[in-house]
Amino acid sequence: MVSKMREALTIGEASRRTGIKVPTIRYYEQIGLLPPPRRSAGNRRWYREDEIRRLAFIRHARDLGFEIGDIRTLLALQDQPERSCDDIDTLARDHLASIQDKISRLTALRREMKRILKSCRGGRVAECRVIESIGRAV
């Protein structure tokens, strides 16, 4: 058992290797994205290479903006390699549409902020066009 533990990483080492904070790794275990790791006699968590790869997958999916539910679905589908990838394609297309929508909204927001700032010429707060413009939206 000791030699197998040496092949595994502690939670701190898993955190450093994947860039995921220790509390987040514990959270992923708690919600079932990551199976409970093996424990040492002293109750220390030990992570094997396959669990590190799973954490890296989760990290990358989060970096791409996938929500936890979508990641859960991707992981479940990943565990069924013989299945058609239609569900994954649909999920990815839906996610891309969501990203495109966010970009459109952010582009409009940028235009509005530029318009507001263009009207700002300094001076006193009482004459501030930024405050005036924001106040009009209420």
Coordinates of N, CA, C and O in Angstrom, one line a residue:
M1 N 0.8 -1.2 0.0 CA 0.0 0.0 0.0 C 0.9 1.2 0.0 O 0.6 2.2 -0.7
V2 N 2.0 1.2 0.7 CA 2.8 2.4 0.8 C 3.4 2.7 -0.6 O 3.4 3.9 -1.0
S3 N 3.8 1.7 -1.3 CA 4.4 2.0 -2.7 C 3.4 2.6 -3.6 O 3.7 3.5 -4.4
K4 N 2.1 2.2 -3.5 CA 1.1 2.7 -4.3 C 0.8 4.2 -3.9 O 0.5 5.0 -4.7
M5 N 0.9 4.5 -2.6 CA 0.7 5.9 -2.1 C 1.8 6.8 -2.7 O 1.5 7.9 -3.0
R6 N 3.0 6.3 -2.8 CA 4.1 7.1 -3.4 C 3.9 7.4 -4.8 O 4.4 8.4 -5.3
E7 N 3.1 6.6 -5.5 CA 2.8 6.9 -6.9 C 1.7 8.0 -7.0 O 1.5 8.5 -8.1
A8 N 1.0 8.2 -5.9 CA -0.1 9.2 -5.9 C 0.4 10.5 -5.4 O 1.5 10.7 -4.8
L9 N -0.4 11.6 -5.5 CA -0.1 12.9 -5.1 C -1.0 13.3 -3.9 O -2.2 12.9 -3.9
T10 N -0.5 14.1 -3.0 CA -1.4 14.7 -2.0 C -2.3 15.7 -2.6 O -2.1 16.2 -3.7
I11 N -3.2 16.2 -1.8 CA -4.1 17.2 -2.4 C -3.4 18.5 -2.7 O -3.7 19.2 -3.7
G12 N -2.4 18.9 -1.9 CA -1.6 20.0 -2.2 C -0.8 19.9 -3.5 O -0.7 20.8 -4.3
E13 N -0.2 18.7 -3.7 CA 0.5 18.4 -4.9 C -0.5 18.4 -6.1 O -0.1 18.9 -7.2
A14 N -1.7 17.9 -6.0 CA -2.7 17.8 -7.0 C -3.1 19.3 -7.3 O -3.2 19.6 -8.5
S15 N -3.2 20.1 -6.3 CA -3.5 21.5 -6.5 C -2.5 22.2 -7.3 O -2.8 22.9 -8.3
R16 N -1.2 22.1 -7.0 CA -0.1 22.7 -7.7 C -0.1 22.2 -9.1 O 0.2 23.0 -10.1
R17 N -0.3 20.9 -9.3 CA -0.1 20.4 -10.7 C -1.3 20.8 -11.6 O -1.0 21.0 -12.8
T18 N -2.5 21.0 -11.1 CA -3.6 21.3 -11.9 C -4.0 22.8 -11.9 O -4.7 23.2 -12.7
G19 N -3.5 23.5 -10.9 CA -3.8 24.9 -10.8 C -5.2 25.1 -10.2 O -5.8 26.2 -10.2
I20 N -5.7 24.1 -9.5 CA -7.0 24.2 -8.9 C -6.8 24.3 -7.4 O -6.0 23.5 -6.8
K21 N -7.4 25.2 -6.7 CA -7.2 25.4 -5.3 C -7.7 24.2 -4.5 O -8.7 23.6 -4.9
V22 N -7.1 24.0 -3.4 CA -7.4 22.8 -2.5 C -8.9 22.8 -2.1 O -9.6 21.8 -2.3
P23 N -9.5 24.0 -1.7 CA -10.9 23.9 -1.3 C -11.8 23.6 -2.5 O -12.8 22.9 -2.4
T24 N -11.4 24.0 -3.7 CA -12.1 23.7 -4.9 C -12.1 22.2 -5.2 O -13.1 21.6 -5.6
I25 N -10.9 21.6 -5.1 CA -10.8 20.1 -5.3 C -11.7 19.4 -4.3 O -12.5 18.5 -4.7
R26 N -11.7 19.8 -3.0 CA -12.7 19.2 -2.0 C -14.1 19.4 -2.5 O -14.9 18.5 -2.3
Y27 N -14.4 20.6 -3.0 CA -15.8 20.9 -3.5 C -16.2 20.0 -4.6 O -17.3 19.4 -4.6
Y28 N -15.2 19.8 -5.6 CA -15.5 18.9 -6.7 C -15.8 17.5 -6.2 O -16.6 16.7 -6.7
E29 N -15.1 17.0 -5.1 CA -15.4 15.7 -4.5 C -16.7 15.7 -3.9 O -17.5 14.8 -4.1
Q30 N -17.1 16.8 -3.2 CA -18.3 16.9 -2.5 C -19.5 16.8 -3.4 O -20.5 16.2 -3.1
I31 N -19.4 17.4 -4.6 CA -20.5 17.4 -5.5 C -20.5 16.3 -6.5 O -21.3 16.2 -7.4
G32 N -19.5 15.4 -6.4 CA -19.4 14.2 -7.2 C -18.7 14.4 -8.6 O -18.8 13.4 -9.4
L33 N -18.1 15.5 -8.9 CA -17.3 15.6 -10.1 C -16.1 14.8 -10.1 O -15.6 14.4 -11.1
L34 N -15.6 14.6 -8.9 CA -14.3 13.9 -8.7 C -14.7 12.8 -7.7 O -15.2 13.1 -6.6
P35 N -14.4 11.5 -8.0 CA -14.7 10.5 -7.0 C -13.8 10.7 -5.8 O -12.8 11.2 -5.8
P36 N -14.3 10.2 -4.6 CA -13.6 10.3 -3.4 C -12.2 9.6 -3.6 O -12.1 8.5 -4.1
P37 N -11.1 10.3 -3.2 CA -9.8 9.7 -3.4 C -9.5 8.7 -2.4 O -10.2 8.6 -1.4
R38 N -8.5 7.9 -2.6 CA -8.0 7.0 -1.6 C -7.4 7.8 -0.5 O -7.0 8.9 -0.6
R39 N -7.4 7.1 0.7 CA -7.0 7.8 1.9 C -5.9 7.0 2.5 O -5.9 5.8 2.5
S40 N -4.9 7.7 3.1 CA -3.8 7.0 3.8 C -4.4 6.6 5.2 O -5.5 6.9 5.6
A41 N -3.5 5.9 5.9 CA -3.9 5.4 7.3 C -4.2 6.7 8.2 O -5.0 6.6 9.1
G42 N -3.5 7.8 7.9 CA -3.7 9.0 8.6 C -4.8 9.9 8.0 O -5.0 11.0 8.3
N43 N -5.6 9.3 7.1 CA -6.8 9.9 6.5 C -6.4 11.0 5.5 O -7.2 11.9 5.2
R44 N -5.2 11.0 4.9 CA -4.7 11.9 4.0 C -5.2 11.5 2.6 O -5.1 10.4 2.2
R45 N -5.6 12.5 1.8 CA -6.1 12.2 0.4 C -4.9 11.9 -0.5 O -3.9 12.6 -0.4
W46 N -5.1 10.9 -1.4 CA -4.1 10.6 -2.4 C -4.7 10.5 -3.7 O -5.7 9.8 -3.9
Y47 N -4.1 11.2 -4.7 CA -4.7 11.2 -6.0 C -3.8 10.6 -7.0 O -2.6 10.9 -7.1
R48 N -4.4 9.7 -7.8 CA -3.6 9.0 -8.9 C -3.7 9.8 -10.2 O -4.4 10.8 -10.3
E49 N -2.9 9.4 -11.1 CA -2.8 10.1 -12.4 C -4.1 10.3 -13.1 O -4.4 11.3 -13.7
D50 N -5.0 9.3 -13.1 CA -6.3 9.4 -13.7 C -7.2 10.5 -13.0 O -7.9 11.2 -13.7
E51 N -7.0 10.6 -11.7 CA -7.8 11.7 -11.0 C -7.2 13.1 -11.4 O -7.9 14.0 -11.5
I52 N -5.9 13.1 -11.5 CA -5.2 14.4 -11.9 C -5.7 14.8 -13.3 O -6.0 15.9 -13.6
R53 N -5.8 13.8 -14.2 CA -6.3 14.1 -15.6 C -7.7 14.6 -15.6 O -8.1 15.5 -16.3
R54 N -8.5 14.0 -14.7 CA -9.9 14.4 -14.6 C -10.0 15.8 -14.0 O -10.8 16.6 -14.5
L55 N -9.2 16.1 -13.0 CA -9.1 17.5 -12.5 C -8.7 18.5 -13.6 O -9.2 19.6 -13.7
A56 N -7.7 18.1 -14.4 CA -7.2 19.0 -15.5 C -8.3 19.2 -16.5 O -8.5 20.3 -17.0
F57 N -9.1 18.1 -16.8 CA -10.2 18.2 -17.7 C -11.2 19.2 -17.2 O -11.7 20.1 -17.9
I58 N -11.6 19.1 -15.9 CA -12.5 20.0 -15.2 C -12.0 21.4 -15.3 O -12.8 22.4 -15.6
R59 N -10.8 21.6 -15.0 CA -10.2 23.0 -15.0 C -10.3 23.6 -16.4 O -10.7 24.7 -16.6
H60 N -9.9 22.8 -17.4 CA -10.0 23.3 -18.8 C -11.4 23.7 -19.2 O -11.7 24.7 -19.8
A61 N -12.3 22.8 -18.8 CA -13.7 23.0 -19.2 C -14.2 24.3 -18.5 O -15.0 25.1 -19.1
R62 N -13.8 24.5 -17.2 CA -14.2 25.7 -16.5 C -13.6 26.9 -17.2 O -14.2 28.0 -17.3
D63 N -12.3 26.8 -17.6 CA -11.7 27.9 -18.3 C -12.4 28.3 -19.6 O -12.4 29.4 -20.0
L64 N -13.0 27.3 -20.2 CA -13.8 27.5 -21.4 C -15.2 28.0 -21.1 O -15.9 28.3 -22.1
G65 N -15.5 28.1 -19.9 CA -16.8 28.7 -19.5 C -17.9 27.7 -19.3 O -19.1 28.1 -19.1
F66 N -17.7 26.4 -19.3 CA -18.7 25.5 -19.1 C -19.2 25.5 -17.6 O -18.3 25.6 -16.7
E67 N -20.5 25.4 -17.4 CA -21.0 25.3 -16.1 C -20.8 23.9 -15.5 O -20.6 23.0 -16.3
I68 N -21.0 23.8 -14.2 CA -20.8 22.5 -13.5 C -21.7 21.4 -14.1 O -21.2 20.3 -14.3
G69 N -22.9 21.8 -14.3 CA -23.8 20.8 -14.9 C -23.4 20.2 -16.2 O -23.5 19.0 -16.5
D70 N -22.9 21.1 -17.1 CA -22.4 20.7 -18.4 C -21.1 19.9 -18.2 O -20.9 18.9 -19.0
I71 N -20.3 20.2 -17.3 CA -19.1 19.4 -17.1 C -19.4 18.0 -16.6 O -18.8 17.1 -17.0
R72 N -20.4 18.0 -15.7 CA -20.9 16.7 -15.2 C -21.4 15.8 -16.4 O -21.0 14.6 -16.5
T73 N -22.1 16.4 -17.3 CA -22.6 15.7 -18.5 C -21.4 15.3 -19.4 O -21.3 14.1 -19.8
L74 N -20.4 16.2 -19.6 CA -19.3 15.8 -20.4 C -18.5 14.7 -19.8 O -18.1 13.8 -20.5
L75 N -18.3 14.7 -18.5 CA -17.6 13.6 -17.8 C -18.3 12.3 -17.9 O -17.7 11.3 -18.2
A76 N -19.7 12.3 -17.8 CA -20.5 11.1 -17.9 C -20.4 10.6 -19.3 O -20.2 9.4 -19.5
L77 N -20.4 11.5 -20.3 CA -20.3 11.0 -21.7 C -18.9 10.5 -22.0 O -18.7 9.5 -22.8
Q78 N -17.9 11.1 -21.4 CA -16.5 10.7 -21.6 C -16.3 9.3 -21.1 O -15.5 8.5 -21.7
D79 N -17.1 8.9 -20.1 CA -16.9 7.5 -19.6 C -17.7 6.5 -20.4 O -17.7 5.3 -20.1
Q80 N -18.3 6.9 -21.5 CA -19.0 6.1 -22.5 C -18.4 6.2 -23.9 O -19.0 6.7 -24.8
P81 N -17.1 5.7 -24.1 CA -16.4 6.0 -25.3 C -17.1 5.5 -26.6 O -16.8 6.0 -27.7
E82 N -17.9 4.5 -26.5 CA -18.5 3.9 -27.7 C -19.8 4.6 -28.1 O -20.3 4.4 -29.2
R83 N -20.3 5.5 -27.3 CA -21.5 6.3 -27.6 C -21.2 7.3 -28.6 O -20.1 7.9 -28.8
S84 N -22.3 7.7 -29.4 CA -22.2 8.8 -30.4 C -21.9 10.1 -29.7 O -22.3 10.3 -28.5
C85 N -21.2 11.0 -30.4 CA -20.8 12.2 -29.8 C -21.8 13.3 -30.1 O -21.6 14.5 -29.8
D86 N -23.0 13.0 -30.5 CA -24.0 14.0 -30.9 C -24.4 14.8 -29.7 O -24.6 16.1 -29.8
D87 N -24.5 14.2 -28.5 CA -24.9 15.0 -27.3 C -23.8 16.0 -27.0 O -24.1 17.1 -26.5
I88 N -22.5 15.6 -27.1 CA -21.4 16.5 -26.8 C -21.4 17.6 -27.8 O -21.2 18.8 -27.5
D89 N -21.6 17.3 -29.1 CA -21.7 18.4 -30.1 C -22.8 19.4 -29.9 O -22.6 20.6 -30.0
T90 N -23.9 18.9 -29.5 CA -25.1 19.8 -29.2 C -24.7 20.7 -28.0 O -24.9 21.9 -28.0
L91 N -24.1 20.1 -26.9 CA -23.8 20.8 -25.8 C -22.7 21.9 -26.1 O -22.9 23.1 -25.7
A92 N -21.7 21.6 -26.9 CA -20.7 22.5 -27.3 C -21.3 23.6 -28.2 O -20.9 24.8 -28.1
R93 N -22.2 23.3 -29.1 CA -22.8 24.3 -30.0 C -23.7 25.2 -29.1 O -23.7 26.5 -29.4
D94 N -24.4 24.7 -28.2 CA -25.2 25.6 -27.3 C -24.3 26.5 -26.5 O -24.6 27.7 -26.3
H95 N -23.2 26.0 -26.0 CA -22.2 26.8 -25.3 C -21.6 27.9 -26.2 O -21.5 29.0 -25.7
L96 N -21.3 27.6 -27.4 CA -20.8 28.6 -28.3 C -21.8 29.7 -28.6 O -21.5 30.8 -28.6
A97 N -23.1 29.3 -28.7 CA -24.1 30.3 -28.9 C -24.2 31.2 -27.7 O -24.4 32.4 -27.9
S98 N -24.1 30.6 -26.5 CA -24.1 31.4 -25.3 C -22.9 32.4 -25.3 O -23.1 33.6 -24.9
I99 N -21.8 31.9 -25.7 CA -20.6 32.8 -25.7 C -20.8 33.9 -26.7 O -20.5 35.1 -26.4
Q100 N -21.3 33.6 -27.9 CA -21.6 34.6 -28.9 C -22.6 35.7 -28.4 O -22.4 36.9 -28.7
D101 N -23.6 35.2 -27.7 CA -24.6 36.2 -27.1 C -23.9 37.1 -26.1 O -24.1 38.3 -26.1
K102 N -23.0 36.5 -25.2 CA -22.3 37.3 -24.3 C -21.4 38.4 -25.0 O -21.3 39.5 -24.5
I103 N -20.7 37.9 -26.0 CA -19.9 38.9 -26.7 C -20.7 40.0 -27.3 O -20.3 41.2 -27.2
S104 N -21.9 39.7 -27.9 CA -22.7 40.7 -28.4 C -23.2 41.7 -27.3 O -23.1 42.9 -27.5
R105 N -23.5 41.2 -26.2 CA -24.0 42.1 -25.1 C -22.8 42.9 -24.6 O -22.9 44.1 -24.3
L106 N -21.6 42.3 -24.5 CA -20.4 43.1 -24.1 C -20.0 44.1 -25.1 O -19.6 45.2 -24.7
T107 N -20.2 43.8 -26.3 CA -19.8 44.8 -27.4 C -20.8 46.0 -27.3 O -20.3 47.2 -27.3
A108 N -22.1 45.7 -27.0 CA -23.0 46.8 -26.9 C -22.7 47.6 -25.6 O -22.8 48.9 -25.6
L109 N -22.3 46.9 -24.6 CA -21.9 47.6 -23.3 C -20.7 48.5 -23.5 O -20.6 49.6 -23.0
R110 N -19.7 48.0 -24.3 CA -18.5 48.8 -24.6 C -18.9 50.1 -25.4 O -18.4 51.1 -25.0
R111 N -19.8 49.9 -26.3 CA -20.2 51.1 -27.1 C -20.9 52.1 -26.2 O -20.6 53.3 -26.3
E112 N -21.7 51.7 -25.3 CA -22.4 52.6 -24.4 C -21.5 53.3 -23.5 O -21.6 54.5 -23.2
M113 N -20.5 52.5 -22.9 CA -19.5 53.1 -22.0 C -18.6 54.1 -22.8 O -18.3 55.2 -22.2
K114 N -18.3 53.9 -24.0 CA -17.5 54.8 -24.8 C -18.3 56.1 -25.0 O -17.8 57.2 -24.9
R115 N -19.6 55.9 -25.3 CA -20.5 57.1 -25.6 C -20.6 57.9 -24.3 O -20.4 59.1 -24.3
I116 N -20.7 57.3 -23.2 CA -20.8 58.0 -21.9 C -19.5 58.7 -21.6 O -19.5 59.9 -21.2
L117 N -18.4 58.0 -21.8 CA -17.1 58.6 -21.5 C -16.8 59.8 -22.4 O -16.1 60.8 -22.0
K118 N -17.2 59.7 -23.6 CA -17.0 60.7 -24.6 C -17.6 62.0 -24.2 O -17.1 63.1 -24.4
S119 N -18.8 61.9 -23.5 CA -19.5 63.1 -23.0 C -18.8 63.7 -21.8 O -19.2 64.8 -21.3
C120 N -17.9 63.0 -21.2 CA -17.3 63.4 -19.9 C -16.1 64.4 -20.2 O -15.2 64.0 -21.0
R121 N -16.2 65.5 -19.6 CA -15.1 66.5 -19.9 C -14.4 66.9 -18.6 O -13.9 68.0 -18.5
G122 N -14.5 66.1 -17.6 CA -13.9 66.6 -16.3 C -14.9 67.5 -15.6 O -16.1 67.5 -15.8
G123 N -14.3 68.3 -14.7 CA -15.1 69.3 -13.9 C -15.5 68.7 -12.6 O -14.9 67.8 -12.1
R124 N -16.7 69.1 -12.1 CA -17.2 68.7 -10.8 C -18.1 67.6 -11.0 O -18.8 67.4 -12.0
V125 N -18.4 66.9 -9.9 CA -19.3 65.7 -9.9 C -20.7 66.2 -10.2 O -21.4 65.5 -11.0
A126 N -21.1 67.4 -9.8 CA -22.4 67.9 -10.1 C -22.6 68.0 -11.6 O -23.8 68.0 -12.1
E127 N -21.6 68.1 -12.4 CA -21.7 68.3 -13.9 C -21.2 67.0 -14.6 O -21.1 67.0 -15.8
C128 N -21.0 66.0 -13.9 CA -20.4 64.7 -14.4 C -21.5 64.0 -15.3 O -22.5 63.6 -14.9
R129 N -21.1 63.9 -16.6 CA -22.0 63.2 -17.6 C -22.1 61.7 -17.4 O -23.1 61.1 -17.7
V130 N -21.0 61.1 -16.8 CA -21.1 59.7 -16.5 C -22.2 59.4 -15.5 O -23.1 58.5 -15.7
I131 N -22.2 60.2 -14.4 CA -23.2 60.0 -13.4 C -24.6 60.3 -14.0 O -25.6 59.5 -13.7
E132 N -24.7 61.3 -14.7 CA -26.0 61.7 -15.4 C -26.5 60.6 -16.3 O -27.7 60.2 -16.2
S133 N -25.6 60.0 -17.1 CA -26.0 59.0 -18.1 C -26.4 57.7 -17.4 O -27.4 57.1 -17.8
I134 N -25.7 57.3 -16.3 CA -26.0 56.1 -15.6 C -27.4 56.3 -14.9 O -28.2 55.4 -14.9
G135 N -27.6 57.5 -14.4 CA -28.8 57.8 -13.7 C -30.1 57.8 -14.5 O -31.2 57.5 -14.1
R136 N -29.9 58.0 -15.8 CA -31.0 58.0 -16.8 C -31.6 56.6 -16.9 O -32.7 56.4 -17.3
A137 N -30.8 55.6 -16.7 CA -31.2 54.2 -16.9 C -32.1 53.7 -15.8 O -32.8 52.7 -16.0
V138 N -32.2 54.5 -14.7 CA -33.1 54.0 -13.6 C -34.5 54.3 -13.9 O -35.0 55.2 -14.5

